[in-house]
Coordinates of C-alpha atoms in Angstrom, one line a residue:
M784 CA 0.0 0.0 0.0
G785 CA 2.8 2.4 0.9
A786 CA 4.3 2.2 -2.7
A787 CA 0.8 2.8 -4.2
L788 CA 0.5 6.0 -2.2
K789 CA 3.3 7.6 -4.2
N790 CA 1.0 7.8 -7.2
Q791 CA -1.8 10.4 -7.3
N792 CA -4.4 7.7 -8.0
Y793 CA -4.5 4.1 -6.8
S794 CA -6.8 1.2 -6.0
F795 CA -7.5 0.1 -2.4
G796 CA -9.2 -3.3 -2.1
G797 CA -10.8 -2.7 -5.5
F798 CA -11.9 0.8 -4.7
E799 CA -10.5 3.8 -6.6
C800 CA -8.8 6.4 -4.4
S801 CA -6.7 9.6 -5.0
V802 CA -4.1 11.2 -2.8
V803 CA -5.0 14.7 -1.5
S804 CA -2.0 16.8 -2.4
D805 CA -3.5 20.2 -1.7
P806 CA -4.8 21.6 1.7
F807 CA -8.5 21.7 2.2
V808 CA -8.4 25.5 2.7
E809 CA -5.9 28.1 1.5
Y810 CA -4.4 28.8 5.0
S811 CA -2.4 31.8 3.7
L812 CA -5.6 33.8 3.5
F813 CA -5.8 33.7 7.3
E814 CA -2.1 34.5 8.1
D815 CA -2.4 38.3 8.4
N816 CA -0.6 39.0 11.6
T817 CA -2.0 42.5 11.7
V818 CA -5.4 41.1 12.5
L819 CA -5.6 41.1 16.3
E820 CA -8.9 39.3 16.7
L821 CA -9.3 36.3 14.5
S822 CA -12.8 35.2 13.6
K823 CA -14.3 32.0 15.0
Q824 CA -13.7 30.3 11.6
K825 CA -10.0 31.4 11.5
K826 CA -9.4 30.2 15.0
Q827 CA -10.8 26.8 14.0
L828 CA -8.6 26.7 11.0
S829 CA -5.5 27.3 13.0
V830 CA -6.4 24.3 15.2
F831 CA -7.1 22.2 12.1
K832 CA -3.7 23.1 10.6
L833 CA -1.9 21.9 13.7
L834 CA -3.9 18.7 13.7
E835 CA -3.3 18.0 10.0
K836 CA 0.5 18.3 10.2
N837 CA 2.3 15.3 8.7
L838 CA -1.0 13.4 8.0
S839 CA -1.8 11.7 4.7
F840 CA -5.3 12.2 3.3
T841 CA -7.0 10.2 0.5
T842 CA -10.1 11.1 -1.4
A843 CA -12.1 7.9 -1.3
S844 CA -15.5 8.8 -2.6
S845 CA -15.9 5.3 -4.0
F846 CA -16.3 4.3 -0.3
A847 CA -19.2 6.7 0.1
N848 CA -21.9 4.1 -0.5
Q849 CA -20.1 1.6 1.7
V850 CA -19.9 3.6 5.0
H851 CA -23.6 3.5 5.7
F852 CA -26.4 0.9 5.7
G853 CA -28.2 2.1 2.5
Q854 CA -28.0 -1.2 0.7
A855 CA -28.4 -3.5 3.7
H856 CA -31.9 -4.4 2.8
L857 CA -30.5 -6.2 -0.3
T858 CA -27.5 -7.8 1.5
P859 CA -27.9 -11.4 2.8
I860 CA -27.9 -11.6 6.6
Q861 CA -27.4 -7.8 7.0
R862 CA -31.1 -7.5 5.9
W863 CA -32.3 -9.5 8.9
F864 CA -32.5 -6.4 11.1
P865 CA -33.0 -2.8 10.0
Y866 CA -29.8 -1.3 11.5
R867 CA -29.3 2.3 10.3
E868 CA -25.9 2.8 11.9
G869 CA -23.4 0.7 10.0
Y870 CA -21.3 0.0 6.9
S871 CA -21.1 -2.7 4.3
T872 CA -19.3 -6.1 4.5
R873 CA -17.7 -5.2 1.2
L874 CA -15.9 -2.3 2.9
V875 CA -14.5 -4.5 5.6
S876 CA -13.4 -7.1 3.1
A877 CA -11.6 -4.5 1.1
F878 CA -9.4 -3.6 4.2
L879 CA -8.9 -7.3 5.1
E880 CA -7.7 -8.0 1.5
E881 CA -5.5 -4.9 1.1
L882 CA -3.9 -5.2 4.5
D883 CA -3.4 -9.0 4.0
I884 CA -5.0 -9.8 7.4
S885 CA -4.7 -13.4 8.5
G886 CA -5.0 -13.0 12.3
N887 CA -7.7 -12.1 14.8
V888 CA -10.3 -9.4 13.9
F889 CA -12.1 -7.3 16.5
D890 CA -15.0 -4.8 16.5
P891 CA -15.6 -3.0 19.8
F892 CA -19.0 -1.6 18.5
A893 CA -20.3 -4.8 16.9
G894 CA -23.7 -3.3 15.9
S895 CA -25.3 -5.8 13.6
G896 CA -22.1 -7.8 13.2
T897 CA -20.8 -6.6 9.9
T898 CA -17.1 -6.7 10.7
L899 CA -17.6 -10.1 12.3
L900 CA -19.5 -11.4 9.3
S901 CA -16.8 -10.1 6.9
A902 CA -14.1 -11.8 9.0
R903 CA -16.0 -15.0 9.0
H904 CA -16.5 -14.9 5.2
N905 CA -12.7 -14.6 5.0
N906 CA -12.2 -17.5 7.4
L907 CA -10.8 -15.4 10.2
Q908 CA -11.5 -15.6 13.9
S909 CA -13.2 -12.5 15.3
F910 CA -14.4 -10.9 18.5
G911 CA -17.2 -8.4 18.9
V912 CA -18.5 -6.3 21.8
D913 CA -21.6 -4.1 22.0
V914 CA -23.2 -2.4 25.0
N915 CA -26.6 -2.5 23.4
P916 CA -28.2 -5.9 24.2
I917 CA -30.2 -5.8 20.9
S918 CA -27.0 -5.3 18.9
A919 CA -25.2 -8.0 20.7
L920 CA -28.1 -10.4 20.0
V921 CA -28.3 -9.5 16.4
A922 CA -24.6 -9.8 15.9
S923 CA -24.7 -13.3 17.5
V924 CA -27.6 -14.5 15.5
A925 CA -26.2 -13.2 12.2
N926 CA -23.0 -15.1 12.8
E927 CA -24.5 -18.3 14.2
Q928 CA -23.6 -21.7 12.7
Y929 CA -26.9 -23.3 11.5
S930 CA -26.8 -27.0 11.0
K931 CA -29.0 -29.1 8.8
N932 CA -31.0 -30.0 11.9
D933 CA -31.4 -26.3 12.7
I934 CA -32.7 -25.6 9.2
N935 CA -35.2 -28.4 9.5
E936 CA -36.3 -27.0 12.8
I937 CA -36.6 -23.5 11.4
I938 CA -38.9 -24.9 8.7
A939 CA -41.0 -26.8 11.3
E940 CA -41.4 -23.8 13.6
K941 CA -42.3 -21.6 10.7
Q942 CA -45.0 -24.0 9.8
K943 CA -46.3 -24.0 13.4
I944 CA -46.6 -20.3 13.3
A945 CA -48.4 -20.4 10.0
R946 CA -51.0 -22.6 11.7
L947 CA -51.1 -20.5 14.9
E948 CA -54.5 -19.4 16.0
K949 CA -55.3 -16.1 17.6
I950 CA -55.7 -16.2 21.4
N951 CA -58.5 -14.3 23.0
K952 CA -56.3 -13.0 25.7
T953 CA -54.8 -9.6 26.4
F954 CA -51.0 -9.9 26.9
E955 CA -49.4 -7.6 29.5
Y956 CA -46.6 -5.2 28.9
S957 CA -44.7 -2.6 30.9
F958 CA -44.0 0.0 28.2
E959 CA -46.3 2.8 29.0
L960 CA -46.2 4.5 25.6
A961 CA -47.1 1.3 23.7
N962 CA -50.8 2.1 23.4
K963 CA -49.8 5.3 21.6
M964 CA -47.2 3.7 19.3
F965 CA -49.3 0.7 18.3
N966 CA -52.7 -0.3 17.2
E967 CA -54.1 -2.1 20.2
E968 CA -54.9 -5.3 18.3
I969 CA -51.5 -5.3 16.5
L970 CA -49.7 -4.9 19.8
N971 CA -51.5 -7.9 21.2
V972 CA -50.6 -10.0 18.2
L973 CA -47.0 -9.0 18.5
L974 CA -47.0 -10.0 22.2
Q975 CA -48.7 -13.4 21.3
L976 CA -45.9 -14.1 18.7
K977 CA -43.3 -13.2 21.3
F978 CA -44.8 -15.5 23.8
R979 CA -44.8 -18.3 21.2
I980 CA -41.2 -17.6 20.1
K981 CA -39.9 -17.7 23.7
S982 CA -41.4 -21.2 24.1
I983 CA -39.1 -22.6 21.4
E984 CA -36.6 -24.8 23.3
N985 CA -33.7 -24.7 20.8
K986 CA -32.0 -21.4 21.7
I987 CA -30.4 -21.0 18.3
I988 CA -33.9 -21.1 16.7
S989 CA -35.5 -19.1 19.4
D990 CA -33.0 -16.3 19.0
L991 CA -33.3 -16.2 15.2
F992 CA -37.1 -15.9 15.5
F993 CA -36.8 -13.3 18.2
V994 CA -34.5 -11.1 16.1
T995 CA -37.0 -11.5 13.2
W996 CA -39.8 -10.4 15.7
L997 CA -37.7 -7.4 16.7
S998 CA -37.2 -6.4 13.1
L999 CA -40.9 -6.4 12.6
I1000 CA -41.8 -4.0 15.3
E1001 CA -41.3 -0.7 13.5
E1002 CA -42.9 -1.9 10.3
V1003 CA -46.3 -2.7 12.0
S1004 CA -46.2 0.2 14.5
N1005 CA -47.4 3.8 14.3
I1006 CA -43.8 5.1 14.6
K1007 CA -40.6 5.3 12.6
K1008 CA -36.9 5.9 13.3
E1009 CA -35.9 9.3 12.1
G1010 CA -33.0 11.6 12.9
N1011 CA -32.1 11.3 16.6
G1012 CA -35.2 9.4 17.7
I1013 CA -38.6 8.2 16.7
K1014 CA -41.5 10.0 15.0
Y1015 CA -45.2 9.2 14.7
K1016 CA -46.2 8.1 11.2
N1017 CA -49.6 9.9 11.6
R1018 CA -47.8 13.2 11.7
K1019 CA -47.9 14.6 8.2
R1020 CA -46.0 17.5 6.6
T1021 CA -48.1 20.0 4.6
P1022 CA -47.2 23.3 2.9
S1023 CA -48.4 25.2 6.0
G1024 CA -46.6 22.9 8.5
Y1025 CA -47.2 19.6 10.3
I1026 CA -50.6 18.2 11.1
N1027 CA -51.5 15.2 13.2
I1028 CA -54.0 12.7 11.7
Q1029 CA -56.2 11.1 14.3
K1030 CA -54.6 7.8 15.4
E1031 CA -57.7 5.7 14.7
E1032 CA -58.2 7.3 11.3
W1033 CA -54.5 6.7 10.3
E1034 CA -54.7 3.1 11.5
K1035 CA -57.8 2.4 9.6
E1036 CA -56.2 3.7 6.4
H1037 CA -52.9 1.7 6.8
F1038 CA -53.8 -1.6 8.5
P1039 CA -56.3 -4.2 7.2
N1040 CA -59.2 -5.6 9.2
D1041 CA -57.5 -8.9 9.9
K1042 CA -54.6 -7.6 11.9
F1043 CA -53.6 -11.0 13.2
E1044 CA -53.0 -12.3 9.7
F1045 CA -51.4 -9.1 8.7
V1046 CA -48.7 -9.3 11.4
R1047 CA -48.3 -13.1 11.0
Q1048 CA -47.7 -12.8 7.3
K1049 CA -45.2 -10.1 7.7
F1050 CA -43.3 -12.2 10.2
L1051 CA -43.4 -15.3 8.0
Q1052 CA -42.1 -13.3 5.1
K1053 CA -39.1 -12.2 7.1
I1054 CA -38.4 -15.7 8.4
E1055 CA -38.5 -16.9 4.8
V1056 CA -35.7 -14.4 3.9
S1057 CA -33.6 -15.6 6.8
L1058 CA -34.1 -19.2 5.9
Y1059 CA -33.1 -18.5 2.3
D1060 CA -29.9 -16.8 3.4
I1061 CA -29.0 -19.7 5.7
Q1062 CA -29.8 -22.4 3.1
N1063 CA -27.6 -20.7 0.6
N1064 CA -24.5 -21.3 2.8
Y1065 CA -24.2 -17.9 4.4
G1066 CA -24.3 -19.6 7.8
L1067 CA -22.1 -22.6 7.1
I1068 CA -18.6 -20.9 7.3
E1069 CA -16.4 -22.6 9.8
K1070 CA -15.2 -19.6 12.0
K1071 CA -17.7 -18.4 14.5
P1072 CA -17.2 -15.0 16.2
R1073 CA -17.3 -14.5 20.0
V1074 CA -19.8 -11.8 20.8
Y1075 CA -20.1 -10.1 24.2
N1076 CA -22.8 -7.7 25.5
A1077 CA -20.6 -5.3 27.4
D1078 CA -19.0 -1.9 27.4
C1079 CA -16.2 -1.6 24.8
L1080 CA -13.9 0.0 27.3
V1081 CA -13.6 -3.3 29.2
F1082 CA -13.0 -5.6 26.2
D1083 CA -9.6 -6.5 27.6
D1084 CA -11.3 -8.2 30.5
L1085 CA -13.4 -10.3 28.2
F1086 CA -10.6 -11.9 26.0
S1087 CA -6.9 -11.7 26.0
D1088 CA -6.2 -12.9 22.4
E1089 CA -3.9 -10.7 20.4
I1090 CA -5.6 -8.7 17.6
Q1091 CA -4.2 -8.1 14.1
F1092 CA -7.0 -5.9 12.8
T1093 CA -9.7 -3.9 14.5
F1094 CA -12.4 -2.2 12.4
F1095 CA -15.3 -0.3 13.8
S1096 CA -17.5 2.8 13.7
P1097 CA -18.0 4.4 17.1
P1098 CA -21.0 6.6 17.9
Y1099 CA -20.3 10.0 16.5
C1100 CA -19.8 13.0 18.7
N1101 CA -23.1 14.4 17.6
C1102 CA -25.4 13.8 20.6
F1103 CA -27.4 11.1 18.9
D1104 CA -28.7 8.7 21.5
Y1105 CA -28.8 5.3 19.9
F1106 CA -30.7 3.8 22.9
E1107 CA -33.4 6.4 22.2
I1108 CA -33.7 5.1 18.6
H1109 CA -34.1 1.5 19.7
K1110 CA -36.1 2.2 22.9
V1111 CA -39.3 0.6 21.6
E1112 CA -37.5 -2.7 20.8
L1113 CA -35.7 -2.5 24.1
W1114 CA -39.0 -2.2 26.0
L1115 CA -41.1 -4.6 24.1
G1116 CA -38.3 -7.1 23.8
G1117 CA -38.0 -7.1 27.6
F1118 CA -34.4 -5.9 27.6
V1119 CA -35.4 -3.1 29.9
K1120 CA -38.4 -3.2 32.3
S1121 CA -38.3 0.3 33.8
R1122 CA -37.2 3.8 33.1
E1123 CA -34.5 3.4 35.6
E1124 CA -33.1 0.4 33.7
L1125 CA -33.1 2.3 30.4
K1126 CA -31.4 5.3 32.1
T1127 CA -28.7 3.0 33.5
L1128 CA -28.2 1.3 30.1
R1129 CA -27.7 4.7 28.5
K1130 CA -25.0 5.6 31.0
T1131 CA -23.0 2.5 30.2
G1132 CA -22.3 3.5 26.6
F1133 CA -19.6 5.7 25.0
R1134 CA -20.1 9.3 26.1
S1135 CA -21.4 10.7 22.8
N1136 CA -24.6 12.4 24.0
T1137 CA -26.0 14.1 27.1
N1138 CA -27.9 11.0 28.3
S1139 CA -24.7 9.0 28.4
L1140 CA -22.9 11.3 30.8
N1141 CA -22.2 9.2 33.9
G1142 CA -20.2 11.4 36.2
K1143 CA -16.9 9.6 35.2
P1144 CA -14.0 12.0 35.6
I1145 CA -12.2 13.3 32.5
S1146 CA -8.6 11.9 32.6
Y1147 CA -7.5 12.8 29.1
R1148 CA -6.8 16.4 28.4
N1149 CA -6.2 17.9 24.9
E1150 CA -5.3 21.5 24.2
N1151 CA -6.8 21.4 20.7
I1152 CA -10.1 20.1 22.1
E1153 CA -10.2 22.8 24.7
N1154 CA -9.4 25.5 22.1
L1155 CA -12.4 24.4 20.0
I1156 CA -14.7 24.2 23.1
S1157 CA -13.7 27.7 24.0
L1158 CA -15.2 28.9 20.7
F1159 CA -18.7 27.5 21.5
D1160 CA -21.3 30.2 21.8
K1161 CA -23.1 29.0 25.0
K1162 CA -26.2 30.9 24.1
N1163 CA -26.6 28.8 20.9
L1164 CA -25.9 25.5 22.5
W1165 CA -29.1 23.5 23.1
S1166 CA -27.6 22.0 26.2
G1167 CA -25.0 23.4 28.6
R1168 CA -23.6 19.9 29.0
I1169 CA -22.3 19.6 25.4
P1170 CA -18.7 20.7 26.4
T1171 CA -18.7 17.8 28.9
V1172 CA -20.0 15.4 26.1
V1173 CA -17.1 16.5 23.8
R1174 CA -14.5 16.0 26.6
G1175 CA -16.0 12.7 27.7
Y1176 CA -16.1 11.4 24.1
F1177 CA -12.4 11.9 23.5
D1178 CA -11.6 10.7 27.0
D1179 CA -13.4 7.4 26.0
T1180 CA -11.6 7.5 22.6
Y1181 CA -8.2 7.7 24.4
T1182 CA -9.1 4.8 26.7
L1183 CA -10.2 2.6 23.9
L1184 CA -7.3 3.3 21.6
K1185 CA -4.8 2.8 24.5
K1186 CA -6.3 -0.6 25.2
L1187 CA -6.3 -1.5 21.5
Y1188 CA -2.7 -0.5 21.2
L1189 CA -1.7 -2.8 24.1
Q1190 CA -3.7 -5.8 22.6
T1191 CA -2.8 -5.2 18.9
E1192 CA 0.1 -7.3 17.5
K1193 CA 3.1 -5.5 16.2
G1194 CA 2.4 -4.5 12.6
G1195 CA -1.4 -4.8 13.2
Y1196 CA -4.0 -2.2 12.2
V1197 CA -7.0 -0.3 13.5
G1198 CA -9.5 1.2 11.1
S1199 CA -12.3 3.5 12.3
V1200 CA -15.2 5.0 10.4
I1201 CA -15.7 8.4 12.0
G1202 CA -18.0 11.3 11.3
N1203 CA -17.2 14.9 12.3
S1204 CA -19.8 17.1 14.0
A1205 CA -20.6 20.7 14.7
Y1206 CA -22.0 22.8 17.6
S1207 CA -22.9 26.5 17.4
G1208 CA -20.7 27.0 14.3
V1209 CA -17.7 25.1 15.6
I1210 CA -16.6 21.9 13.9
I1211 CA -15.4 19.0 16.1
P1212 CA -13.0 17.2 13.6
S1213 CA -13.2 13.8 15.2
D1214 CA -11.1 12.2 12.4
I1215 CA -8.0 14.3 12.9
L1216 CA -8.5 14.5 16.7
T1217 CA -8.6 10.7 16.8
A1218 CA -5.5 10.6 14.7
Q1219 CA -3.7 12.9 17.1
I1220 CA -4.7 10.8 20.1
A1221 CA -3.6 7.7 18.3
R1222 CA -0.2 9.2 17.6
E1223 CA 0.2 10.2 21.2
I1224 CA -0.4 6.6 22.2
G1225 CA 2.1 5.2 19.8
F1226 CA 0.2 4.3 16.6
K1227 CA 1.3 5.5 13.2
V1228 CA -1.5 7.1 11.2
E1229 CA -1.3 5.3 7.9
N1230 CA -4.0 7.2 6.1
I1231 CA -7.3 9.2 6.5
F1232 CA -9.7 8.2 3.7
I1233 CA -12.3 11.0 3.2
T1234 CA -15.4 9.1 2.1
R1235 CA -18.1 11.7 1.9
H1236 CA -19.2 15.1 3.1
L1237 CA -22.0 15.6 5.6
T1238 CA -24.7 18.2 5.9
T1239 CA -25.6 20.2 9.0
S1240 CA -28.6 22.1 10.3
S1241 CA -29.8 25.2 8.4
Q1242 CA -29.0 27.3 11.5
Q1243 CA -25.3 26.4 11.2
K1244 CA -24.9 26.3 7.5
K1245 CA -24.0 29.9 7.0
D1246 CA -21.4 30.0 9.8
L1247 CA -19.8 26.8 8.5
E1248 CA -19.6 27.6 4.8
P1249 CA -15.8 28.4 4.8
L1250 CA -15.2 25.1 6.8
K1251 CA -17.7 22.8 5.1
K1252 CA -15.0 20.5 3.7
Y1253 CA -14.3 19.5 7.3
L1254 CA -17.9 18.3 7.8
R1255 CA -17.1 14.8 6.5
E1256 CA -17.1 11.1 7.2
S1257 CA -13.7 9.5 7.1
I1258 CA -11.9 6.2 7.7
V1259 CA -8.8 6.6 9.9
L1260 CA -6.3 3.8 9.4
L1261 CA -3.7 3.3 12.2
K1262 CA -0.8 0.9 12.4
K1263 CA 1.1 -0.4 15.4

């Protein structure tokens, strides 16, 4: 790879890339020493210039469609669960191939198991950790080894559900918002199916059916995942603004009379897709990952195996609460049974949003981060805790990278898909900040692949216009 980087254009794992030879901004425009008070933008650029020193950048727009889950609904196994936060198996395979990986692979944010699945397809042992119990379950199910007996049992259980009769019983639930988010009858059918699935004795089959059930929830509900949370489907945008359609009216328009059959058929269709993927050898590859439901910052307590390649995408420093996005599945699935349990779960994750702040002290200090935080206009921050989120985020980043450095074999790699963010007209360049932290620890920054540029809120667009090239999603590649 090093030799290839001498050329302006090159191929990386089958993807076309080009070396960035010019700076993103003409810095000389901002070097007038007679100006005593630099603008907010100029001060940011001075920080960026320091961070970019001696870094290699590559334009990798051919990765743009690989760093998100846009095509997941077409990809075998990845399509089992609608996971918005992810990347493609093809992207991981490109890095495995280009870096000639033959040892252990690790993902500290396993998500739906994409990195593990790619490792498995390349006959590599892998390890995955995720603090979200849904993600840990999905990653495990996606990477299970399904035998011929398992396949026969899937078919048999599918047939049993096809013959299942509606029970005239109201199933109990603890999720207090459920009656607003679901048609009452549909909710009861979902709970009946869950009760039936939990009675399956073979855990491999029960888990597969349960993930299928979880993947069905949003589709048959009155809500949808959007932005940093969930929205009601009966809320409609009009030229004069949003209007709310009456819940009963909206349900009558979108759901058939026979709601039991409606939900059952949706479920059976999804099981059929999973069965097809399994029968076509996607589940018969020898290597099986080890998946843990735990905080990524304690991965070294879970396994001591040396790692050759780590590939992951952490939560971005953008205050998106991924537990909020999955809270309906967490409640209905029985992963949390009270608000207090959900609150506790939120505080066990990476400190990337205000709900994740857990009072843990900030150990890692970084002058560049502090200089950027000092530019925040507190009046325009929607929460006074955002500076603490930013400090906590990079404190956790330091802890993770330090532990990865210790457990990565010499000559091994770490690849991270990272998105930059912005608050009150100040960009937090997570890619180059992560690169700085990694270099402090001892990693060499091999490359930063710039995959695509991101948009921001209309309120910040004008302030960020001179800096918009820094609003991007990148892959930071490190080497020990």
